[in-house]
Every structure is written in structure tokens, then in C-alpha cells.
JSON list of C-alpha atoms in Angstrom, two decimals:
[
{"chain": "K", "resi": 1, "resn": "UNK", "atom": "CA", "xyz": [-87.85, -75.90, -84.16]},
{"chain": "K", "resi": 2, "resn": "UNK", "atom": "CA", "xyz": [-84.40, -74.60, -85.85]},
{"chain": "K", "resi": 3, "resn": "UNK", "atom": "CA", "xyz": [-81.54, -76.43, -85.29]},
{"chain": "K", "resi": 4, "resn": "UNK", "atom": "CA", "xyz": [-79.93, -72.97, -83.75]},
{"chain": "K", "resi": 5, "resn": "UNK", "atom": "CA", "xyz": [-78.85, -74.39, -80.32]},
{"chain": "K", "resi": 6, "resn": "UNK", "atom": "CA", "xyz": [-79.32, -71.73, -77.16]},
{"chain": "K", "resi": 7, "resn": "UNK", "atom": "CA", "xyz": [-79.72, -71.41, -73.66]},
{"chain": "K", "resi": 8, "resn": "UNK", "atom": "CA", "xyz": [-82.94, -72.72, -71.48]},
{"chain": "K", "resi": 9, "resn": "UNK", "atom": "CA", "xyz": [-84.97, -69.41, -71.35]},
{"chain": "K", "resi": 10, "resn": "UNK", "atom": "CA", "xyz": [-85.46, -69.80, -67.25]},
{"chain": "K", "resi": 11, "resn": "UNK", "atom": "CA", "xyz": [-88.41, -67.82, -65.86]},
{"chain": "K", "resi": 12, "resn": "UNK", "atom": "CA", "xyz": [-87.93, -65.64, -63.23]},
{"chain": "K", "resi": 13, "resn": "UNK", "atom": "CA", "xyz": [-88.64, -67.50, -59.53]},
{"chain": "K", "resi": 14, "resn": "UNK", "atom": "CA", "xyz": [-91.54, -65.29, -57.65]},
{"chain": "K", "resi": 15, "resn": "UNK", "atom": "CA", "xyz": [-90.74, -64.25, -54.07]},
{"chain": "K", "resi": 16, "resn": "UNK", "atom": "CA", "xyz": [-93.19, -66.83, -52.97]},
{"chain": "K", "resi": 17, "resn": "UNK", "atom": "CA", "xyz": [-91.57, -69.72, -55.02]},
{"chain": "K", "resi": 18, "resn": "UNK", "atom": "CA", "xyz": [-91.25, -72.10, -51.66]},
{"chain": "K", "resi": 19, "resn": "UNK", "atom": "CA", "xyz": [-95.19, -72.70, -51.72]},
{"chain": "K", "resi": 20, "resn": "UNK", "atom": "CA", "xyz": [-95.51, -72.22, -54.82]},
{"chain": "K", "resi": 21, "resn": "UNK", "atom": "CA", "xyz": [-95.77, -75.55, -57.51]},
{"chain": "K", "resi": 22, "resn": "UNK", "atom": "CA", "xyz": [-94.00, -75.73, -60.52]},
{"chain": "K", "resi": 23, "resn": "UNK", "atom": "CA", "xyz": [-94.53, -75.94, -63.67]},
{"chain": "K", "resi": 24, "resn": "UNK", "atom": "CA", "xyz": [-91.34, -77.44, -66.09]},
{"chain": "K", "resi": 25, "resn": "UNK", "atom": "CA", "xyz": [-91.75, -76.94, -69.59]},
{"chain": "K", "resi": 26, "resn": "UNK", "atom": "CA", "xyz": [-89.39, -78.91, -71.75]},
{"chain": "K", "resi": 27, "resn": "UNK", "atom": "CA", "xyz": [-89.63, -78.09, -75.38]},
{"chain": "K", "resi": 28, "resn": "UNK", "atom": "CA", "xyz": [-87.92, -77.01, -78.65]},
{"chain": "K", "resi": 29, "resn": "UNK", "atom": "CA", "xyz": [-88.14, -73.21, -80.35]},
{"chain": "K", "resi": 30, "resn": "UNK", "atom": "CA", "xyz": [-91.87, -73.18, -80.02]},
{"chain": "K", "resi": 31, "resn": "UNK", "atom": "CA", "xyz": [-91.40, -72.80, -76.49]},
{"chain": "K", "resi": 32, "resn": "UNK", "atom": "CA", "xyz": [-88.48, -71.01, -76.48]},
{"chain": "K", "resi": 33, "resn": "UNK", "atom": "CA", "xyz": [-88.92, -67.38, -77.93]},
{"chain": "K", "resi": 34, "resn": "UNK", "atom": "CA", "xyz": [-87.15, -68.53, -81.39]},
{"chain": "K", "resi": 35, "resn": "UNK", "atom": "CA", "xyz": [-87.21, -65.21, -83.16]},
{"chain": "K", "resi": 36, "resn": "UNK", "atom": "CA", "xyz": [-89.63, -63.42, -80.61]},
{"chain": "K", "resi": 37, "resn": "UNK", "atom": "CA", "xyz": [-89.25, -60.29, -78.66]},
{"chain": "K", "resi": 38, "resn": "UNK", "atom": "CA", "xyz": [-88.42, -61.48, -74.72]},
{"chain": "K", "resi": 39, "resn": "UNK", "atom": "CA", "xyz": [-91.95, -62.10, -72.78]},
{"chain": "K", "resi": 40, "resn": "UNK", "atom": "CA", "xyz": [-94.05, -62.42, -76.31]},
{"chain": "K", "resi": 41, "resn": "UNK", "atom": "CA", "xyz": [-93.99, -66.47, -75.88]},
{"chain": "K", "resi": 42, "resn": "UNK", "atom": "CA", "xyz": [-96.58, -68.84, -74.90]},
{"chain": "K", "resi": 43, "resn": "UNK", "atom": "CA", "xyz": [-94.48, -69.70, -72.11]},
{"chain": "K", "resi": 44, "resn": "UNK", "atom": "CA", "xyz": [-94.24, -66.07, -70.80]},
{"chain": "K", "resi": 45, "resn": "UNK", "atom": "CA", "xyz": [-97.67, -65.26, -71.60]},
{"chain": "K", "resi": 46, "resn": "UNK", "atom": "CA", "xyz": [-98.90, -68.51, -69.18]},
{"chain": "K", "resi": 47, "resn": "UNK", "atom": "CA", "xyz": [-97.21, -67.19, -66.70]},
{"chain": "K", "resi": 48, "resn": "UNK", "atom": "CA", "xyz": [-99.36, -64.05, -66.84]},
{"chain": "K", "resi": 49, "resn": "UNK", "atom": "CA", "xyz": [-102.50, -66.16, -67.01]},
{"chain": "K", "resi": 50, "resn": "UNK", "atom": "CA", "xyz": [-101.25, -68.18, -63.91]},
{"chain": "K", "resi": 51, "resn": "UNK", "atom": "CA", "xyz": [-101.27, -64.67, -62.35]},
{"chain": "K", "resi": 52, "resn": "UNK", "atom": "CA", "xyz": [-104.05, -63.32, -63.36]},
{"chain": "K", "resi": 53, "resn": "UNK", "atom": "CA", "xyz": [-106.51, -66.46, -62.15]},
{"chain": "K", "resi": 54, "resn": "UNK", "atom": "CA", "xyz": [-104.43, -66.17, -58.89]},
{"chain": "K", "resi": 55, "resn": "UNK", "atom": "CA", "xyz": [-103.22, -69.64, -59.43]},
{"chain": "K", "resi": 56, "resn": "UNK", "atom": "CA", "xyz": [-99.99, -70.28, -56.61]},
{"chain": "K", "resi": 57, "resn": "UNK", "atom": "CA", "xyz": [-97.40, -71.77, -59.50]},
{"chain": "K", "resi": 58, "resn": "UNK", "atom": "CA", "xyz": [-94.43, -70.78, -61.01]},
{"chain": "K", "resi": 59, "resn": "UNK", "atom": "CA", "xyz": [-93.02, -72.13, -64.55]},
{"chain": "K", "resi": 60, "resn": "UNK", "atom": "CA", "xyz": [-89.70, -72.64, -65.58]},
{"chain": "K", "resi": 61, "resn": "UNK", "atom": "CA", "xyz": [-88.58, -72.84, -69.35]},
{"chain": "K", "resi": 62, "resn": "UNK", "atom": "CA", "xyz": [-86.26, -75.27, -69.99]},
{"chain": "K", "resi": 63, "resn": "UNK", "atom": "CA", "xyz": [-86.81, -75.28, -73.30]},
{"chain": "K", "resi": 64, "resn": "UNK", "atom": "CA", "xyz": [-83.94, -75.12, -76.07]},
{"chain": "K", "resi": 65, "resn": "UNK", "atom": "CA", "xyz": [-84.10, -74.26, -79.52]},
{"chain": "K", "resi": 66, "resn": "UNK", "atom": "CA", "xyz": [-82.90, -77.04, -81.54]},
{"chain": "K", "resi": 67, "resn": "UNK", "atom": "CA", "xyz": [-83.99, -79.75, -79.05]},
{"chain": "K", "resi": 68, "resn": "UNK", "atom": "CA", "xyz": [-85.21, -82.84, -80.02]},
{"chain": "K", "resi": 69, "resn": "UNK", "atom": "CA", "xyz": [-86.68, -86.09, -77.48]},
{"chain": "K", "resi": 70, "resn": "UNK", "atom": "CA", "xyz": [-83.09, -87.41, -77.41]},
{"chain": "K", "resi": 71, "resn": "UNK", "atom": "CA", "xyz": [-81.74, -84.24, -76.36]},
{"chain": "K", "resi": 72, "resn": "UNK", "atom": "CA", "xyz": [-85.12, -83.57, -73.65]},
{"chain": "K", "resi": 73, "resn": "UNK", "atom": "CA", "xyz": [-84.91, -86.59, -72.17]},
{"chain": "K", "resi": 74, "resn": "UNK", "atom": "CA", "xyz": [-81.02, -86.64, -71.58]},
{"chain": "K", "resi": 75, "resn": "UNK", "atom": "CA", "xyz": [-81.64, -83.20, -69.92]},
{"chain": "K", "resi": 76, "resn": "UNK", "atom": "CA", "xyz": [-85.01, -84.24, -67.82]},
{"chain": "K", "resi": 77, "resn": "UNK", "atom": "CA", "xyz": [-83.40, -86.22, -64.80]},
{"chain": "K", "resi": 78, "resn": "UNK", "atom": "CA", "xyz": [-81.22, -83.44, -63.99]},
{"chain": "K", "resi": 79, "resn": "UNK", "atom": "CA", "xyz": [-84.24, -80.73, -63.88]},
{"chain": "K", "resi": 80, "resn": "UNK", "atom": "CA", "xyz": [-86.61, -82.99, -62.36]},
{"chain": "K", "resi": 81, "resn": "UNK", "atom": "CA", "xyz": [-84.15, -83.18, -59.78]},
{"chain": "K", "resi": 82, "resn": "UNK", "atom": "CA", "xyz": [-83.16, -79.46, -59.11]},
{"chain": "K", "resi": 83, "resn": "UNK", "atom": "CA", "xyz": [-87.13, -77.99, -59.77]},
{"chain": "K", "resi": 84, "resn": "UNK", "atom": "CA", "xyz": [-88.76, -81.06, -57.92]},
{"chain": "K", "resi": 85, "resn": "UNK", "atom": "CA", "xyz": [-91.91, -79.78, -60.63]},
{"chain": "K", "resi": 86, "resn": "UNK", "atom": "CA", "xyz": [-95.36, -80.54, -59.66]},
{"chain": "K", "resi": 87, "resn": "UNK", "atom": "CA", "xyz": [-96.59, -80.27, -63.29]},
{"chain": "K", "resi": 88, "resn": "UNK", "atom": "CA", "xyz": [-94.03, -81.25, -66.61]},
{"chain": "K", "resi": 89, "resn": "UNK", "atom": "CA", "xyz": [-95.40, -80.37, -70.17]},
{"chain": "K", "resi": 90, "resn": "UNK", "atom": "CA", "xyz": [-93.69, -82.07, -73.18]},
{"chain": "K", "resi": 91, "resn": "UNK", "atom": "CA", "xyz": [-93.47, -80.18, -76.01]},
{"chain": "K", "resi": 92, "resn": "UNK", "atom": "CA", "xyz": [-91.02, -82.02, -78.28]},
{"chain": "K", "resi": 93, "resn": "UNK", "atom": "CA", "xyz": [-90.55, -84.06, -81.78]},
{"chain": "K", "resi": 94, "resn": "UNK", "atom": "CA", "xyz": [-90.83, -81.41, -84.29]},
{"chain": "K", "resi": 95, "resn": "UNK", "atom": "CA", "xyz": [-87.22, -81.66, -84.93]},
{"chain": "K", "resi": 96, "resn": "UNK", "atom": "CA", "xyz": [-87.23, -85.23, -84.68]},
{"chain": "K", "resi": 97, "resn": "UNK", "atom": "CA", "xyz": [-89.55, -85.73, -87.85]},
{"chain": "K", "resi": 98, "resn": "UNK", "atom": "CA", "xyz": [-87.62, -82.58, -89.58]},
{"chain": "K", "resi": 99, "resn": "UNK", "atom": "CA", "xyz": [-84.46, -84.34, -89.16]},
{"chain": "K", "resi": 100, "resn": "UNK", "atom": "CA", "xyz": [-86.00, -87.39, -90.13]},
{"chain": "K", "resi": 101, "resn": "UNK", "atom": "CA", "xyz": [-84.96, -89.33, -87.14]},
{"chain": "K", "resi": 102, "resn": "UNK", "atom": "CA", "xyz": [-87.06, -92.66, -86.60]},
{"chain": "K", "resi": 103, "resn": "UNK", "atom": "CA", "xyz": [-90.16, -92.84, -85.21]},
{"chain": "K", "resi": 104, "resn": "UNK", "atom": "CA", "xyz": [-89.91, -95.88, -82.84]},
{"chain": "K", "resi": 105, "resn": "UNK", "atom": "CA", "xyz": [-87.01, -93.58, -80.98]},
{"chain": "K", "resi": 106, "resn": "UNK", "atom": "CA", "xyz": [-89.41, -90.73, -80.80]},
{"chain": "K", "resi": 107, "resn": "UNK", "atom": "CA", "xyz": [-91.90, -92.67, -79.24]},
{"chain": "K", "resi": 108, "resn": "UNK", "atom": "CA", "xyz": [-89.66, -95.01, -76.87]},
{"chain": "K", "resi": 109, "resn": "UNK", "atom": "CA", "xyz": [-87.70, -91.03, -75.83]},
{"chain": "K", "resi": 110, "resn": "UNK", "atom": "CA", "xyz": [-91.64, -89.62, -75.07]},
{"chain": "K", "resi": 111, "resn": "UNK", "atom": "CA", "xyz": [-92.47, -92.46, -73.51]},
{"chain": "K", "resi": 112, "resn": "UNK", "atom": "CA", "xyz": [-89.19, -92.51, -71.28]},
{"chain": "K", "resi": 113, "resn": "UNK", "atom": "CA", "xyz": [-89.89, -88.98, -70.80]},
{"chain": "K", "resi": 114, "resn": "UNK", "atom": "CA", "xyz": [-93.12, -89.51, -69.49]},
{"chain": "K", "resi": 115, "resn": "UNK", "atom": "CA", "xyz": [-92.73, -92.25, -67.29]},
{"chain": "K", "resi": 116, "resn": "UNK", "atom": "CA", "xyz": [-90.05, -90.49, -65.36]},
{"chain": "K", "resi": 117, "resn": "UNK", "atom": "CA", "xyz": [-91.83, -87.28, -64.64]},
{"chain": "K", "resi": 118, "resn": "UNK", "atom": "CA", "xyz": [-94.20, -89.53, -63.18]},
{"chain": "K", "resi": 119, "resn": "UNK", "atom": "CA", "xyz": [-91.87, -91.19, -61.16]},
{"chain": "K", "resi": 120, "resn": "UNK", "atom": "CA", "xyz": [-90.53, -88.28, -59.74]},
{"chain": "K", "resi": 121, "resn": "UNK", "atom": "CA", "xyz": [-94.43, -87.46, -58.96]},
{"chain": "K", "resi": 122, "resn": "UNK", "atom": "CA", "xyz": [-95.63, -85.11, -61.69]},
{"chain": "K", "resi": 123, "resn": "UNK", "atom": "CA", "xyz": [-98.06, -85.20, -63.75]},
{"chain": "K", "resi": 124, "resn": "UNK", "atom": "CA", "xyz": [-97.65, -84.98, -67.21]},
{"chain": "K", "resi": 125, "resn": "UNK", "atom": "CA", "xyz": [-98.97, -83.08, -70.22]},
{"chain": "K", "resi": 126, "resn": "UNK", "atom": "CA", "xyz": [-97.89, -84.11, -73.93]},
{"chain": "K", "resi": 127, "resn": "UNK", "atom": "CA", "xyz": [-98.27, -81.79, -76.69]},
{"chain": "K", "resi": 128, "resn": "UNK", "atom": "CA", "xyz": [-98.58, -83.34, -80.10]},
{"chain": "K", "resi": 129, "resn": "UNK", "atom": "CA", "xyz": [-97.39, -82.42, -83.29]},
{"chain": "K", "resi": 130, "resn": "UNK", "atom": "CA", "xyz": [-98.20, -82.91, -87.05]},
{"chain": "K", "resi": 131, "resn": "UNK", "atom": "CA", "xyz": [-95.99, -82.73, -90.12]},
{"chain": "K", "resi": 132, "resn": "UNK", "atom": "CA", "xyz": [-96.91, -80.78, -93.05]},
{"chain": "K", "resi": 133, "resn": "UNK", "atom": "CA", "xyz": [-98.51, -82.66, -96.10]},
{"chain": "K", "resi": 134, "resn": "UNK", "atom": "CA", "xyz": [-95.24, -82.96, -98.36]},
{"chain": "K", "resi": 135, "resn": "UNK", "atom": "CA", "xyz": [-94.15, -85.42, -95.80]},
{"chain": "K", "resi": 136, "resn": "UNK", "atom": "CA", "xyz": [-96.80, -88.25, -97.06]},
{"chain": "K", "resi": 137, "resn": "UNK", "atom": "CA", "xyz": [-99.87, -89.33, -95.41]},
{"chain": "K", "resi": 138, "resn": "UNK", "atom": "CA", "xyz": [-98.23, -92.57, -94.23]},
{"chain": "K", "resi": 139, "resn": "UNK", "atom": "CA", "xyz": [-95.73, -90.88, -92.09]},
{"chain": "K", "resi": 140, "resn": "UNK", "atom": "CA", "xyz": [-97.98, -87.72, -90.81]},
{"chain": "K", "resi": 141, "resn": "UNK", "atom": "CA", "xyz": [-100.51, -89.86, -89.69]},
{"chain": "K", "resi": 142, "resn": "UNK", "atom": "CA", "xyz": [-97.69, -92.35, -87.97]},
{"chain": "K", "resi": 143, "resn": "UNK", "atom": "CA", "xyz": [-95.82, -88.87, -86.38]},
{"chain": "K", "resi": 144, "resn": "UNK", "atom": "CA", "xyz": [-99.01, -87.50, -84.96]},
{"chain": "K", "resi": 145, "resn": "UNK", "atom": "CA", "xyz": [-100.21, -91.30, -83.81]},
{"chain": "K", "resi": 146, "resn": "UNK", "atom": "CA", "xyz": [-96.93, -91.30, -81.17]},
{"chain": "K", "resi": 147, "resn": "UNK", "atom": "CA", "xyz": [-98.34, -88.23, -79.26]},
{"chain": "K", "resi": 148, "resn": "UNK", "atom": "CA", "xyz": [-101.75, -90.10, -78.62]},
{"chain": "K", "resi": 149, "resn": "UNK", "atom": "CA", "xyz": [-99.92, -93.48, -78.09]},
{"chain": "K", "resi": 150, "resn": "UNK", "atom": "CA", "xyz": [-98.00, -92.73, -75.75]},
{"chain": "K", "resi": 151, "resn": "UNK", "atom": "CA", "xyz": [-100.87, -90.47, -73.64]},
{"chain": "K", "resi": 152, "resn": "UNK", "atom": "CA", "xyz": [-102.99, -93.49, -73.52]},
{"chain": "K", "resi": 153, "resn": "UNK", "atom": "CA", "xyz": [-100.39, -96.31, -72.59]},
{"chain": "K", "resi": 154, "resn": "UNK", "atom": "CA", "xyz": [-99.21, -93.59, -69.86]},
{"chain": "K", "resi": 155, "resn": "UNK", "atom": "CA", "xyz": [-102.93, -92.16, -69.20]},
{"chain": "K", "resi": 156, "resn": "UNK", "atom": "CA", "xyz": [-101.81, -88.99, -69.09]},
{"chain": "K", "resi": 157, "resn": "UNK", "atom": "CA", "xyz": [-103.66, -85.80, -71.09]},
{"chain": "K", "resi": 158, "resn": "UNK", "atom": "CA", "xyz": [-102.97, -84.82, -74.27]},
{"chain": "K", "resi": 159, "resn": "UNK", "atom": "CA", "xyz": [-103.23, -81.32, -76.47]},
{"chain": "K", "resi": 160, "resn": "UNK", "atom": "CA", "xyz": [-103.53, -83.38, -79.42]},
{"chain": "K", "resi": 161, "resn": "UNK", "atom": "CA", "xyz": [-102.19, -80.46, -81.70]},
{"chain": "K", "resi": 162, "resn": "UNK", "atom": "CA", "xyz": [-100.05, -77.72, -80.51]},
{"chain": "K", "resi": 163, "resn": "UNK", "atom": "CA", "xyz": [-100.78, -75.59, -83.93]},
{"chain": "K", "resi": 164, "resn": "UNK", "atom": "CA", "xyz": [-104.09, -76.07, -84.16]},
{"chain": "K", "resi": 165, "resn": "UNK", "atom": "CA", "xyz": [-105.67, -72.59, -85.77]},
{"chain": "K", "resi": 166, "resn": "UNK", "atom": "CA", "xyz": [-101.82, -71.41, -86.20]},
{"chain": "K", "resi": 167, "resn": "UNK", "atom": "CA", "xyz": [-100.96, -74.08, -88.86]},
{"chain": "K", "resi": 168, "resn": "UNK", "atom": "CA", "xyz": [-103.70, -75.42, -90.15]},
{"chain": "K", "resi": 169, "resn": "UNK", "atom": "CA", "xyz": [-105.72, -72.65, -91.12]},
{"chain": "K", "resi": 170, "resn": "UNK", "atom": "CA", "xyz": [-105.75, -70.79, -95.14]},
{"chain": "K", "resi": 171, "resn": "UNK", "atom": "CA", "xyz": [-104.39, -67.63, -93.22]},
{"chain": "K", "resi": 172, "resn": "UNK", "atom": "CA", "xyz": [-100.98, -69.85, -91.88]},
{"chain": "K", "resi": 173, "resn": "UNK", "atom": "CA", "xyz": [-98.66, -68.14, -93.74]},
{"chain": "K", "resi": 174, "resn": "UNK", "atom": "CA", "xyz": [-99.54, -64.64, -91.74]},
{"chain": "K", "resi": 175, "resn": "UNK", "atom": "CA", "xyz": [-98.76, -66.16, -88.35]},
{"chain": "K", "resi": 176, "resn": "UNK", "atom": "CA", "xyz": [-95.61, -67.49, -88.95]},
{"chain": "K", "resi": 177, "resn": "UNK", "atom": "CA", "xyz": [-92.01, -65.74, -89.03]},
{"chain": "K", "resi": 178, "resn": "UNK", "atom": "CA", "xyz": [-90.08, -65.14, -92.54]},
{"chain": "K", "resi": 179, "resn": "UNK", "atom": "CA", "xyz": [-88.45, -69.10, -92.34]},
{"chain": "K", "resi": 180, "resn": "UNK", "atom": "CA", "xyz": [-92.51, -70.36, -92.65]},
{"chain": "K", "resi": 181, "resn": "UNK", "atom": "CA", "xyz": [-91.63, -73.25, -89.83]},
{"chain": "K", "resi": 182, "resn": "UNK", "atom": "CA", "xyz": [-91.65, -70.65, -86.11]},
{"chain": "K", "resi": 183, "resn": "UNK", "atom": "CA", "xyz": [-94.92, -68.82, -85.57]},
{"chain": "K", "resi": 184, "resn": "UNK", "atom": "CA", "xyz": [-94.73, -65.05, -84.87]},
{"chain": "K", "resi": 185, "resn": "UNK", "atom": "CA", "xyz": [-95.69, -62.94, -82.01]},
{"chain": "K", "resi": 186, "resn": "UNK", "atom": "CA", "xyz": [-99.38, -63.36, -83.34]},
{"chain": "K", "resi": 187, "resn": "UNK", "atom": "CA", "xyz": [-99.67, -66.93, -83.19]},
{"chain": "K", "resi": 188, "resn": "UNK", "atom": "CA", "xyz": [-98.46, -67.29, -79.18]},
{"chain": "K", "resi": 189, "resn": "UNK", "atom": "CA", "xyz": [-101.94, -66.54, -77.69]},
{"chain": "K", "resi": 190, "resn": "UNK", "atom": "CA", "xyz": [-103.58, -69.28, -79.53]},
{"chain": "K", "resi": 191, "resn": "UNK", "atom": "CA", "xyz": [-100.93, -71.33, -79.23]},
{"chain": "K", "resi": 192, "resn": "UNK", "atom": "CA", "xyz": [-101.03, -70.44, -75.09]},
{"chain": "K", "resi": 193, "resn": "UNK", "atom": "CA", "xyz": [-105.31, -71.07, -75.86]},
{"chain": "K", "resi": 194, "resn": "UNK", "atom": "CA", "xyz": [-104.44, -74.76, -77.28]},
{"chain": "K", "resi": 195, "resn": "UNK", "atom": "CA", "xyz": [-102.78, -75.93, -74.19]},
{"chain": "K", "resi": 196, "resn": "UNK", "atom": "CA", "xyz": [-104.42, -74.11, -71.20]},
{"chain": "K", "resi": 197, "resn": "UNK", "atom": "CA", "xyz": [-107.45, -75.99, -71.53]},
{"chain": "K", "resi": 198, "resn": "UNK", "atom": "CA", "xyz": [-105.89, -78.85, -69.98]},
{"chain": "K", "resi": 199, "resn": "UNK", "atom": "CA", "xyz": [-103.02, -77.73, -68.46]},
{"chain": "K", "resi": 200, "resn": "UNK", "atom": "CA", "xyz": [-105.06, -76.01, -66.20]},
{"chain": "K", "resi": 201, "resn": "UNK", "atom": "CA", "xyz": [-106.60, -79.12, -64.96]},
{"chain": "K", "resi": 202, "resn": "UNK", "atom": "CA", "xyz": [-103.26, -80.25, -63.52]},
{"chain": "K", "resi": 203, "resn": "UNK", "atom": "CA", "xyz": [-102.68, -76.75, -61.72]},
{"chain": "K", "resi": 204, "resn": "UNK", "atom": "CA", "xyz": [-104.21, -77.17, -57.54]}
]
């Protein structure tokens, strides 16, 4: 989630990519290889999980280290209109609560966000976020609230923490990179294990 800005890492289209659907991720560092060897990512490493259970999708990764909602959902008409995705996933707000940006414009950008993936007839997956404790309880428990707020008022499905058994575990500090906020090469299976659950759901 650094504020180092860099290109959309954009998978590689397979041969088949006319019948196949797509899946647009739209995220921050933790989706974009911050720090990571190419093809280590959670991103990368769902696409050889879509492959290896034979599923007929490809996945682009328009993520962008730095990112926050404001920035995502500036950027999401344009690639909802040039990948014409059959599945989105939403993987932003870190940065928003590291910046300290205000909530009520995190929510109203995932919100926004959401409502026009559907309208260009995806479905949707949201992956939340928590803060770490030095932030306050008040404004963790707020921050992680928007994810699930805005999953039910859109009923769409929710990983309700990307981290979970990456930063909330006694052993953290040993799946992260030197800076303590981007998970290492470790962490990306189990971050890829927190989402496929019900990502998979919205794959035909």
C-alpha cells in the first residue's frame, strides 16, 4: 500500500481470451507485486489456480501501487469499458486510512465502485481491510465496518479480511517485507487462500 505510484501489472491475455470471462482486479500494492519477484503475487498465483481447476477465465491486474478508492474508481469506467469483465474484485482503502483520508469518502468511492461494476453486469467481490491497533478502536472498527456496509447495501460477497493469518497472527512480522506494511513472497498463498473461497463462486 506505498505511496510509490507504478504501472497496472496487466496479465498476459490466453490464446483463448474471446470465450474466455474475465476477471478485473482493481487494487493497491497488495495486488500489485510491491516488492515481489514477477509471478510471486496473489494475483499471478490465481491465475495458476484458474488453470489448474480448468476454469475458462482470464484476470487482468489493474492494480497500482499507491492507489487509493479515489484513484480506483476514477480509473474503473475506463477498464470496465475496454475488458467488458465478467467478475471485478475490489481490493482498495488501505491507503485511504494510512493517509488518513475520511471515511464517509471511502465508503461513498466503494460504494460508487460497486454499483458500477454492476451496472456494466459484473459481479462484484469486496475485500476488506483492518487498521492496525495504534489507530484506536473507534476508527478500526469504523474502517473495517465500510467493507461490510457497503457488501450488504449492494448484496454483493465479501472476504471480510484480506490479511487474515498474514496480519493478525504472533508470527506477522515473518511474513511481511523489511517496511512491516507489504507482505512477502510467503504471505501471497494465504492471502490467494482468503479470497478464493468466494471468488470462486462468481467464476461459471
Amino acid at each position: 500500500m506505498a505511496a510509490v505510484l507504478g504501472a497496472p501489472a496487466l496479465a498476459q491475455t490466453p490464446a483463448n481470451a474471446a470465450s474466455a470471462s474475465t476477471i478485473l482486479v482493481v487494487g493497491d500494492s497488495l495486488s500489485a507485486e510491491y516488492g515481489l519477484k514477477r509471478g510471486t503475487g496473489w494475483v499471478p498465483l490465481l491465475e495458476k489456480q484458474l488453470a489448474s481447476q480448468k476454469k475458462n477465465a482470464r484476470v487482468i491486474n489493474a492494480s497500482i501501487s499507491g492507489d487509493t478508492t479515489s484513484g480506483g474508481r476514477s480509473r474503473l469506467p475506463a477498464l470496465l469499458a475496454q475488458h467488458k469483465p465478467a467478475t471485478v474484485v475490489i481490493e482498495l482503502g488501505g491507503n485511504d486510512a494510512l493517509r488518513g483520508l475520511p471515511l464517509d469518502m471511502t465508503e461513498k468511492n466503494l460504494l460508487a465502485m460497486t454499483q458500477a461494476a454492476k451496472q456494466a453486469g459484473a459481479r462484484v467481490l469486496l475485500l476488506g481491510m483492518q487498521v492496525p491497533p495504534n489507530y484506536g478502536g473507534a476508527y478500526g472498527a469504523t474502517f473495517s465496518g465500510i467493507f461490510s456496509k457497503v457488501a450488504k447495501a449492494e448484496k454483493v460477497p465479501l472476504v471480510p479480511f484480506f490479511l487474515k493469518g498474514v496480519a493478525d497472527v504472533n508470527d506477522g512480522a515473518a511474513q511481511f517485507q523489511a517496511d512491516r506494511i507489504h507482505p512477502n513472497e510467503q504471505a501471497q498463498p494465504k492471502m490467494l487462500a482468503n479470497v478464493w473461497p468466494e471468488l470462486k463462486k462468481l467464476i461459471p
